[in-house]
XYZ file of C-alpha atoms in Angstrom:
662
model
C 6.618 0.008 80.844
C 6.385 -3.071 78.639
C 4.945 -5.250 81.388
C 2.378 -7.793 80.272
C 0.478 -7.763 83.535
C -2.967 -6.292 84.193
C -3.610 -2.706 85.279
C -0.895 -1.923 87.781
C -1.642 1.732 88.434
C -4.658 3.975 88.705
C -5.338 7.674 88.237
C -3.207 8.425 91.265
C -0.209 7.453 89.167
C -0.382 10.835 87.495
C 0.272 12.647 90.783
C 3.575 14.495 91.043
C 6.482 12.560 92.478
C 8.842 14.349 94.831
C 11.941 15.784 93.195
C 11.134 14.196 89.804
C 8.628 14.366 86.969
C 6.398 11.318 86.482
C 6.060 10.038 82.923
C 2.268 10.186 83.050
C 2.455 13.821 84.073
C 3.333 14.795 80.502
C 0.652 16.044 78.170
C -1.153 13.608 75.882
C 0.618 15.088 72.846
C 4.051 14.341 74.334
C 3.017 10.857 75.437
C 1.648 10.070 71.979
C 4.943 11.135 70.451
C 6.830 8.860 72.870
C 4.484 5.941 72.216
C 4.879 6.340 68.455
C 8.420 4.947 68.807
C 7.220 1.743 70.511
C 6.702 -1.301 68.226
C 3.020 -1.861 67.495
C 2.938 -5.360 68.979
C 4.465 -4.183 72.253
C 2.278 -1.080 72.299
C -1.056 -2.873 71.920
C -0.334 -6.150 73.693
C 1.816 -4.945 76.611
C 2.021 -1.190 77.243
C -1.753 -0.811 76.911
C -2.246 -3.059 79.946
C -0.186 -0.994 82.385
C -2.815 1.608 83.366
C -6.076 3.208 82.240
C -4.460 6.342 80.793
C -2.036 4.416 78.634
C -4.799 2.000 77.683
C -6.666 4.880 76.080
C -3.610 6.501 74.478
C -2.297 3.267 72.977
C -5.525 2.915 71.005
C -5.405 6.457 69.679
C -6.018 6.484 65.922
C -2.720 8.280 65.324
C -0.987 5.119 66.623
C -3.264 2.410 65.223
C -3.645 4.028 61.796
C -0.218 2.685 60.691
C 1.368 -0.624 61.756
C 4.988 -1.329 60.796
C 6.133 -4.884 61.410
C 9.160 -4.962 59.113
C 12.383 -5.659 61.026
C 10.310 -6.312 64.154
C 11.820 -9.747 64.681
C 9.993 -10.191 67.983
C 6.629 -10.108 66.183
C 5.787 -13.791 66.548
C 2.904 -15.633 64.903
C 0.782 -15.346 68.038
C 1.522 -11.651 68.547
C 0.603 -10.743 64.973
C -2.692 -12.636 65.186
C -3.580 -10.969 68.490
C -2.578 -7.550 67.142
C -4.851 -7.914 64.116
C -7.690 -9.086 66.349
C -7.299 -6.070 68.667
C -6.893 -3.187 66.183
C -7.418 -4.707 62.731
C -10.490 -2.577 62.067
C -8.507 0.648 62.628
C -5.407 -0.165 60.543
C -5.179 1.633 57.205
C -1.473 1.155 56.466
C 0.298 -2.135 57.179
C 3.856 -3.162 56.323
C 4.951 -6.755 56.824
C 7.907 -6.423 54.455
C 10.548 -9.056 55.101
C 8.533 -10.942 57.736
C 9.779 -14.243 56.326
C 9.249 -16.070 59.614
C 5.466 -15.699 59.493
C 3.509 -18.583 58.024
C 1.013 -18.278 55.211
C -1.919 -18.805 57.569
C -0.780 -15.849 59.676
C -0.487 -13.653 56.577
C -4.109 -14.552 55.790
C -5.157 -12.642 58.916
C -4.434 -9.437 56.968
C -7.859 -9.974 55.420
C -9.368 -8.896 58.764
C -8.013 -5.378 58.273
C -10.804 -4.467 55.891
C -10.028 -0.752 55.995
C -6.520 -1.180 54.584
C -5.465 1.397 52.024
C -1.768 0.443 51.803
C -0.231 -2.991 52.451
C 3.304 -4.288 51.931
C 3.620 -8.079 51.891
C 7.058 -8.281 50.216
C 9.018 -11.227 51.569
C 5.939 -12.939 53.008
C 4.940 -16.446 51.870
C 2.129 -15.878 49.363
C 0.595 -18.306 46.912
C -1.827 -17.237 44.210
C -4.804 -18.575 46.151
C -3.711 -16.976 49.430
C -3.181 -13.615 47.739
C -6.609 -13.896 46.148
C -8.206 -14.589 49.526
C -6.519 -11.611 51.197
C -7.150 -9.064 48.455
C -10.784 -10.102 48.018
C -11.453 -8.744 51.530
C -9.748 -5.362 50.983
C -12.088 -3.188 48.862
C -10.357 0.095 49.820
C -6.813 -0.980 48.867
C -4.893 1.520 46.753
C -1.222 0.518 47.302
C 0.186 -3.021 47.176
C 3.653 -4.609 47.433
C 4.134 -8.353 46.843
C 6.596 -10.978 45.615
C 5.904 -13.117 42.557
C 7.508 -16.517 43.161
C 7.720 -19.647 40.987
C 4.322 -21.294 40.705
C 2.360 -18.032 40.648
C -0.779 -18.405 38.505
C -2.873 -15.307 37.815
C -5.766 -17.473 36.620
C -6.362 -18.503 40.245
C -7.265 -14.937 41.266
C -10.945 -14.525 42.049
C -13.193 -11.890 40.486
C -13.311 -10.042 43.835
C -9.510 -10.021 43.955
C -9.300 -8.671 40.414
C -11.822 -5.978 41.303
C -9.576 -4.884 44.170
C -6.527 -4.897 41.893
C -8.343 -2.779 39.324
C -8.505 0.021 41.915
C -4.843 -0.229 42.991
C -2.861 2.870 42.037
C 0.589 1.915 43.361
C 2.177 -1.489 42.817
C 5.577 -2.757 43.904
C 6.318 -6.173 42.476
C 9.453 -8.270 43.041
C 9.812 -10.968 40.400
C 11.569 -14.239 41.178
C 10.146 -15.941 38.095
C 9.347 -14.752 34.554
C 5.827 -13.391 34.949
C 3.635 -10.330 34.637
C 2.315 -11.074 38.138
C -0.772 -9.022 38.918
C 0.113 -6.170 36.545
C -2.520 -7.105 33.909
C -5.247 -6.709 36.552
C -4.096 -3.266 37.739
C -5.753 -1.066 35.132
C -5.653 2.115 37.243
C -1.933 2.131 37.986
C -0.220 5.460 38.549
C 3.012 4.132 40.049
C 4.709 0.869 39.040
C 7.876 -0.337 40.806
C 9.446 -3.523 39.443
C 12.355 -5.433 41.011
C 13.737 -8.236 38.834
C 15.502 -10.941 40.848
C 15.126 -13.857 38.414
C 17.955 -16.403 38.299
C 19.196 -17.648 34.934
C 19.034 -21.233 36.155
C 16.926 -23.240 38.559
C 18.457 -24.913 41.598
C 18.540 -28.121 39.603
C 20.635 -26.412 36.920
C 17.950 -26.089 34.255
C 18.190 -22.974 32.070
C 15.188 -20.664 32.390
C 13.509 -18.851 29.540
C 12.602 -15.178 29.604
C 9.604 -15.695 27.325
C 6.222 -15.340 29.003
C 3.130 -17.369 28.257
C 0.849 -16.060 25.537
C -2.068 -15.901 27.942
C -0.117 -13.509 30.165
C 0.637 -10.981 27.444
C -2.613 -9.039 27.723
C -1.049 -6.151 29.655
C -3.281 -3.099 29.208
C -2.139 0.334 28.174
C -1.344 2.458 31.195
C -3.221 5.662 30.495
C -2.800 6.847 34.109
C 0.806 5.735 34.724
C 2.969 8.516 36.179
C 5.979 6.655 37.613
C 7.801 3.670 36.103
C 10.791 2.218 37.960
C 12.661 -1.007 37.214
C 15.724 -2.357 39.028
C 17.445 -5.399 37.580
C 19.756 -7.879 39.252
C 22.552 -9.329 37.063
C 21.416 -11.892 34.495
C 20.167 -11.950 30.924
C 16.696 -13.247 31.854
C 15.946 -10.119 33.868
C 16.744 -8.061 30.787
C 14.559 -10.242 28.559
C 11.564 -9.923 30.873
C 11.867 -6.158 31.349
C 11.904 -5.760 27.563
C 8.433 -7.296 27.481
C 7.182 -4.745 30.000
C 8.768 -1.905 28.023
C 7.298 -3.160 24.755
C 3.823 -2.449 26.101
C 4.808 1.096 27.035
C 6.347 1.669 23.613
C 3.025 1.023 21.870
C 1.438 3.957 23.608
C 3.408 6.106 26.029
C 1.255 7.401 28.912
C 0.747 11.127 28.576
C 1.002 11.667 32.342
C 4.359 9.876 32.707
C 6.714 12.112 34.697
C 9.279 9.660 36.145
C 11.055 6.967 34.124
C 13.888 5.138 35.876
C 15.701 1.937 34.911
C 18.643 0.654 36.961
C 20.654 -2.029 35.143
C 24.004 -3.568 36.169
C 26.472 -3.829 33.327
C 25.357 -3.332 29.724
C 21.804 -3.414 28.405
C 21.552 -3.048 24.646
C 18.784 -1.024 23.083
C 16.071 -2.696 21.030
C 13.608 -1.369 18.515
C 10.908 -1.183 21.182
C 13.076 0.767 23.615
C 14.126 3.233 20.910
C 10.489 3.782 20.021
C 9.665 4.327 23.688
C 12.419 6.920 24.169
C 11.463 8.764 20.993
C 7.819 8.778 22.066
C 8.741 10.129 25.515
C 10.833 12.878 23.914
C 7.822 13.947 21.848
C 4.927 13.513 24.233
C 5.923 13.810 27.898
C 7.704 16.221 30.256
C 9.717 14.266 32.831
C 10.553 15.115 36.441
C 12.914 12.168 36.989
C 15.115 10.243 34.559
C 17.503 7.304 34.879
C 18.557 5.206 31.897
C 21.143 2.476 31.235
C 24.485 3.952 30.220
C 24.383 2.356 26.768
C 21.157 4.235 25.975
C 22.783 7.611 26.634
C 26.318 7.129 25.336
C 26.696 8.725 21.925
C 23.041 9.697 21.889
C 21.427 13.091 21.445
C 18.508 11.957 23.571
C 19.046 14.567 26.302
C 18.799 17.381 23.776
C 15.254 16.360 22.877
C 13.924 15.388 26.288
C 11.522 17.825 27.930
C 11.656 18.363 31.687
C 9.210 20.079 34.011
C 10.486 20.938 37.509
C 12.869 17.945 37.602
C 13.730 16.481 41.002
C 16.056 13.564 40.096
C 18.588 12.838 37.345
C 20.846 9.797 37.082
C 23.560 9.565 34.439
C 25.467 6.815 36.247
C 28.471 5.437 34.331
C 27.548 7.111 31.048
C 30.030 9.022 28.889
C 28.756 12.455 29.869
C 31.385 15.169 29.432
C 31.486 18.512 31.180
C 30.383 20.253 27.996
C 27.394 17.944 27.623
C 26.483 18.498 31.260
C 26.484 22.258 30.756
C 24.721 22.257 27.391
C 22.160 19.491 27.788
C 21.353 19.605 31.482
C 22.181 23.068 32.851
C 21.967 25.379 29.844
C 18.930 23.801 28.298
C 16.653 26.514 29.594
C 15.457 24.275 32.386
C 14.678 25.352 35.904
C 16.872 23.219 38.156
C 15.920 24.928 41.414
C 13.706 21.897 42.080
C 16.448 19.313 41.458
C 16.928 17.315 44.674
C 18.968 14.339 43.493
C 21.820 13.994 40.990
C 23.726 10.764 40.337
C 26.961 11.180 38.388
C 28.561 7.986 39.688
C 31.152 6.610 37.288
C 30.957 9.649 34.999
C 34.706 10.142 34.675
C 34.457 13.166 32.356
C 31.433 14.996 33.765
C 33.522 17.661 35.563
C 36.207 18.003 32.916
C 36.348 19.921 29.648
C 35.626 18.014 26.452
C 38.832 16.195 25.680
C 39.136 12.748 24.190
C 42.657 12.322 25.570
C 41.843 13.057 29.226
C 43.621 10.849 31.758
C 42.477 9.824 35.203
C 45.089 11.966 36.935
C 44.063 15.157 35.104
C 42.356 17.942 37.073
C 38.683 18.809 36.843
C 37.437 22.139 35.542
C 36.152 24.052 38.620
C 34.029 26.281 36.381
C 31.865 23.293 35.398
C 31.247 22.303 39.018
C 30.653 25.929 39.986
C 28.005 26.248 37.261
C 26.397 23.018 38.439
C 26.280 24.172 42.068
C 24.850 27.550 41.055
C 22.157 25.941 38.895
C 21.141 23.351 41.526
C 21.332 25.168 44.884
C 18.760 22.904 46.546
C 20.458 19.571 45.919
C 19.884 17.094 48.742
C 21.507 13.990 47.249
C 24.709 14.014 45.177
C 26.785 11.063 43.971
C 30.204 11.700 42.404
C 31.783 8.339 43.248
C 33.567 5.775 41.035
C 35.606 8.421 39.169
C 38.787 10.463 39.632
C 37.851 14.069 40.449
C 41.148 15.858 41.153
C 41.029 19.518 42.127
C 43.613 21.957 40.785
C 45.764 24.119 43.035
C 44.475 27.569 43.815
C 42.064 29.368 46.135
C 38.376 28.508 45.889
C 39.113 25.941 43.176
C 38.778 22.817 45.272
C 35.807 20.479 44.801
C 35.093 20.449 48.558
C 35.017 24.250 48.714
C 32.484 24.386 45.887
C 30.291 21.639 47.344
C 30.231 23.519 50.650
C 27.816 25.922 48.919
C 25.117 23.214 49.019
C 23.831 23.515 52.602
C 20.762 21.331 51.957
C 22.778 18.171 51.254
C 21.538 15.111 53.119
C 23.496 12.392 51.307
C 26.878 12.682 49.607
C 29.101 10.147 47.869
C 32.644 11.142 46.901
C 35.822 9.417 45.692
C 38.634 9.460 48.241
C 40.970 11.350 45.903
C 38.436 14.198 45.642
C 38.914 15.220 49.283
C 42.714 15.428 49.157
C 43.808 18.945 50.096
C 46.104 19.663 47.149
C 47.883 17.871 44.312
C 51.214 16.237 45.185
C 54.296 18.351 44.527
C 56.193 17.435 41.388
C 59.558 17.888 43.112
C 58.751 15.469 45.914
C 57.895 11.803 45.611
C 54.967 10.591 47.725
C 55.919 8.945 50.980
C 55.001 5.241 50.944
C 52.529 4.405 53.704
C 54.917 1.789 55.060
C 57.397 4.572 55.904
C 54.925 6.644 57.864
C 54.779 4.408 60.899
C 57.627 2.302 62.283
C 56.633 -0.648 64.519
C 58.184 -0.550 67.942
C 57.739 -2.878 70.837
C 54.366 -4.538 71.239
C 52.541 -2.922 68.338
C 53.428 0.634 69.393
C 54.341 2.956 66.561
C 56.410 6.072 66.239
C 54.588 8.473 63.945
C 56.919 10.280 61.589
C 55.723 13.380 59.776
C 52.064 12.615 60.357
C 49.706 15.193 61.778
C 48.175 14.132 65.069
C 44.438 13.643 64.977
C 42.651 16.288 67.031
C 39.615 15.409 69.066
C 36.624 16.867 67.242
C 34.561 19.184 69.326
C 34.100 22.817 70.203
C 36.973 22.786 72.665
C 39.525 21.159 70.408
C 41.435 22.736 67.519
C 39.803 22.263 64.148
C 41.941 21.265 61.144
C 41.952 23.615 58.187
C 41.537 20.878 55.553
C 39.018 21.453 52.776
C 37.214 18.226 53.708
C 36.754 19.449 57.279
C 35.359 22.743 55.964
C 32.961 20.922 53.641
C 31.487 18.809 56.439
C 31.227 21.872 58.662
C 28.957 23.503 56.068
C 26.662 20.475 55.648
C 25.941 19.670 59.310
C 22.692 17.791 58.606
C 24.270 15.178 56.359
C 22.508 11.868 56.945
C 24.492 9.587 54.611
C 28.166 9.811 53.614
C 30.150 7.564 51.288
C 33.897 8.008 50.835
C 34.962 5.342 48.349
C 38.229 4.894 46.483
C 37.825 5.646 42.798
C 39.359 2.260 41.891
C 37.536 0.229 44.529
C 35.449 -2.788 43.592
C 33.822 -5.047 46.148
C 34.496 -8.765 46.096
C 30.788 -9.362 46.736
C 28.708 -6.553 45.170
C 24.943 -6.553 45.613
C 23.564 -5.578 42.219
C 26.691 -5.362 40.077
C 28.790 -8.021 38.338
C 31.806 -9.073 40.403
C 35.211 -7.801 39.198
C 38.144 -9.956 40.234
C 40.983 -7.712 39.029
C 41.093 -4.854 41.540
C 43.117 -1.733 40.774
C 45.506 -0.003 43.207
C 44.302 3.124 45.032
C 44.607 6.504 43.369
C 47.898 8.255 44.178
C 46.079 11.278 45.645
C 44.293 9.010 48.098
C 47.653 8.553 49.860
C 47.186 11.938 51.552
C 43.769 11.048 53.010
C 44.089 9.344 56.375
C 43.034 9.331 59.996
C 42.704 13.123 60.285
C 40.190 13.282 57.418
C 38.229 10.370 58.874
C 38.156 12.170 62.233
C 36.539 15.165 60.498
C 33.436 13.019 59.924
C 32.817 13.255 63.670
C 31.311 16.709 63.066
C 28.209 15.087 61.542
C 26.016 14.670 64.605
C 23.035 13.486 62.513
C 24.944 10.919 60.422
C 23.128 7.578 60.198
C 24.820 5.772 57.285
C 28.581 5.746 56.642
C 30.697 3.948 54.031
C 34.507 4.133 53.953
C 36.333 2.098 51.296
C 39.895 1.954 49.951
C 41.698 4.453 52.182
C 45.298 3.187 52.071
C 46.703 5.796 54.490
C 44.693 4.756 57.525
C 47.406 4.092 60.116
C 45.824 3.592 63.524
C 42.085 4.029 63.033
C 42.001 6.882 65.541
C 39.572 8.731 63.266
C 37.087 5.878 63.695
C 37.085 6.471 67.437
C 36.108 10.108 66.871
C 33.169 8.956 64.717
C 32.018 6.505 67.375
C 32.131 9.182 70.070
C 30.421 11.970 68.117
C 28.058 10.294 65.614
C 25.616 8.841 68.109
C 22.865 8.422 65.475
C 24.957 6.017 63.376
C 22.885 2.994 62.317
C 24.708 1.565 59.304
C 28.493 1.242 58.901
C 30.419 -0.240 55.973
C 34.229 -0.417 56.033
C 36.350 -1.893 53.250
C 40.073 -2.061 52.469
C 41.314 0.442 55.045
C 45.074 0.794 55.428
C 47.619 -1.346 53.657
C 46.493 -4.459 51.857
C 47.495 -7.531 53.821
C 47.667 -5.722 57.166
C 44.844 -4.793 59.517
C 46.362 -1.798 61.300
C 43.146 -0.269 62.616
C 41.869 -3.140 64.776
C 42.383 -1.272 68.045
C 40.673 1.879 66.746
C 37.747 -0.124 65.376
C 37.301 -1.917 68.699
C 37.248 1.403 70.571
C 34.782 2.830 68.053
C 32.304 -0.045 68.337
C 32.070 0.405 72.107
C 30.288 3.722 71.523
C 27.952 2.687 68.655
C 24.856 1.986 70.735
C 22.441 2.474 67.808
C 24.393 0.572 65.173
C 22.151 -1.959 63.411
C 24.136 -2.958 60.327
C 27.883 -3.579 60.049
C 29.626 -4.671 56.858
C 33.368 -5.228 57.003
C 35.382 -6.186 53.919
C 39.067 -6.555 54.692
C 41.563 -9.208 53.494
C 43.483 -11.059 56.210
C 41.117 -9.846 58.913
C 41.234 -11.818 62.158
C 37.734 -12.074 63.629
C 39.017 -12.885 67.097
C 37.741 -12.515 70.632
C 38.841 -8.864 70.825
C 36.739 -7.952 67.779
C 33.606 -9.812 68.863
C 33.932 -8.563 72.435
C 33.841 -4.972 71.159
C 31.056 -5.761 68.694
C 28.908 -7.289 71.421
C 28.615 -3.819 72.985
C 26.571 -2.698 69.971
C 23.345 -3.647 71.705
C 21.106 -2.725 68.750
C 23.061 -4.727 66.136
C 20.879 -6.806 63.810
C 23.059 -7.599 60.790
C 26.736 -8.487 60.445
C 28.560 -9.233 57.203
C 32.287 -9.983 57.200
C 34.076 -10.535 53.887
C 37.762 -11.402 54.348
C 39.883 -13.189 51.781
C 42.486 -15.274 53.646
C 40.889 -14.142 56.903
C 40.352 -16.155 60.064
C 37.727 -16.433 62.767
C 37.447 -17.958 66.223
C 34.273 -20.097 66.460
C 34.128 -19.754 70.241
C 34.179 -15.961 69.931
C 31.336 -16.083 67.390
C 29.226 -18.264 69.675
C 29.832 -15.969 72.658
C 28.946 -12.933 70.546
C 25.679 -14.457 69.300
C 24.762 -15.408 72.874
C 25.183 -11.795 74.029
C 23.638 -9.980 71.018
C 20.145 -11.410 70.921
C 18.879 -9.014 68.224
C 21.252 -10.288 65.525
C 19.246 -12.005 62.784
C 21.812 -12.020 59.945
C 25.405 -13.164 60.425
C 27.401 -13.678 57.212
C 31.050 -14.651 57.679
C 33.020 -15.155 54.444
C 36.599 -15.945 55.479
C 39.414 -18.319 54.617
C 38.384 -20.914 57.184
C 37.856 -24.523 56.120
C 34.446 -25.805 55.101
C 34.332 -28.208 58.063
C 34.947 -25.336 60.507
C 32.148 -23.284 58.963
C 29.706 -26.198 59.026
C 30.498 -26.970 62.652
C 29.922 -23.323 63.586
C 26.673 -23.208 61.639
C 25.370 -26.348 63.358
C 26.320 -24.981 66.782
C 24.439 -21.741 66.102
C 21.369 -23.637 64.909
C 21.365 -25.839 68.011
C 21.394 -22.759 70.233
C 18.549 -21.164 68.286
C 16.251 -24.171 68.685
């Protein structure tokens, strides 16, 4: 169907074929739906040339209205230029996010799509002059996403470019250098998304300054701004620059502001300008979404004064929010929380416990607090309770999983491992060390002592009666699941400071093993899964169940499964990967992991894989196995291998991969 030849069939192709239905016999509506899943470059440049019927359908406005090129790694320079030439006049929404392989001259061809309303050029090579040239030709543009790199000079923007920017209502700007970017020109902004990725030092080692030039400080007041979002990478310069943006908002808070979200790793001290901004928001605006740095909420009565109107998202991540505060300031504040769709309580160790200054990590939660939360927010779709110890007390209908099962609309859920344990450990019986649960015998075979066998999930097999199994049964449409040890910290976090001193797993996590992992196989629509710090994984048989049942799985992250220092689930992981035909992203963080031929042979059967990240302290890899894997999996574009191999071995492997790519 993706042939690049000329017309190969005529109208007779639509005639019925004996004993089978011909593709072209479907209605136009069905064919358009099928064609909507074909990449735009392949659709216009190849499929359109197969026959007259498809030639007409491929140019339907429902297909040419939006062009998505992000992650389309086969969209070469020539293909993009031809695509723009063929349908550029019809395109109204274009995303080239992350198309780093395209040259600046190819990006300039975007100017031919004069009807563009939305364009995303994040990750594309853009200078000030090139951006000015592109935007000058787009008079209808209302949404823009760009990167601001070192050397950006707003004074080089033409008057036509500034006129286009003055009409932009949505702006996403990723800053790699201290700058206001194009913000001063966007006087009609309603939605501003800022991503701060500024390094504290240059590559040469020079220390950067967070102070902006005086000529760049003429940021206008945002009378129309409705959404403000800022996400900061670690580093003091990012904090210095975002303060300058917030200082403008503190002078005059937009009356229409309804979403204010700031995501900051670590601590971010308040300043006079930020305090003025928060006080002004408390007086003048009614918010629908709120996320603040933890230091701004801890010990503050801010929540008592904030006004909310049909809120849809709250984030109190890592702040000292107690159960009493949650009930008084969020639930019992006379607010209608029927509209609340997202709630982030990650790292809030006391949010489900009664007010007690002496509470310990092993203490039980108060089910009444969680029950009140579930009753007040019945339409929650996204809930994050990770990075804290949430231990359920003994007793019927008191378990956290049983209460969360009353939220049938959940689409994403993040829980600590200890929260899904069936019951607290008995005081009269010491926990069985994981090393005693399986005794090696012969060639890796193990005799399982006192461990429940893992049933095959499915309608024909017996279903365990665990509370975790019951929870997942009641949220069948869950799209994203994270089960992370409450003491887990990654050796290579993305937007958090690295913590070298890792803590041991929670004692209750010892009762969560392969059977609980197998329960995840019920989630037929699961696309993103994270499992981290599960010390009682013995064989990895639960992973096989996930691979067999969760056929929509696209992203998988596994970290610190089983005993530290031993990779006991290698066989189960290999069997799982053989069934993950739609897996695109795999991240594996496991000390002493051996990335050998067996692992890469299984991984090579993930035909859709695009990204691989392996983080293994004291781990090993076989260069020949890596080369064979990369030769078989042609869609892989990112391969990060952080192991204990020598620098010379890594350089030799890198050079071999580069030679094959050229």
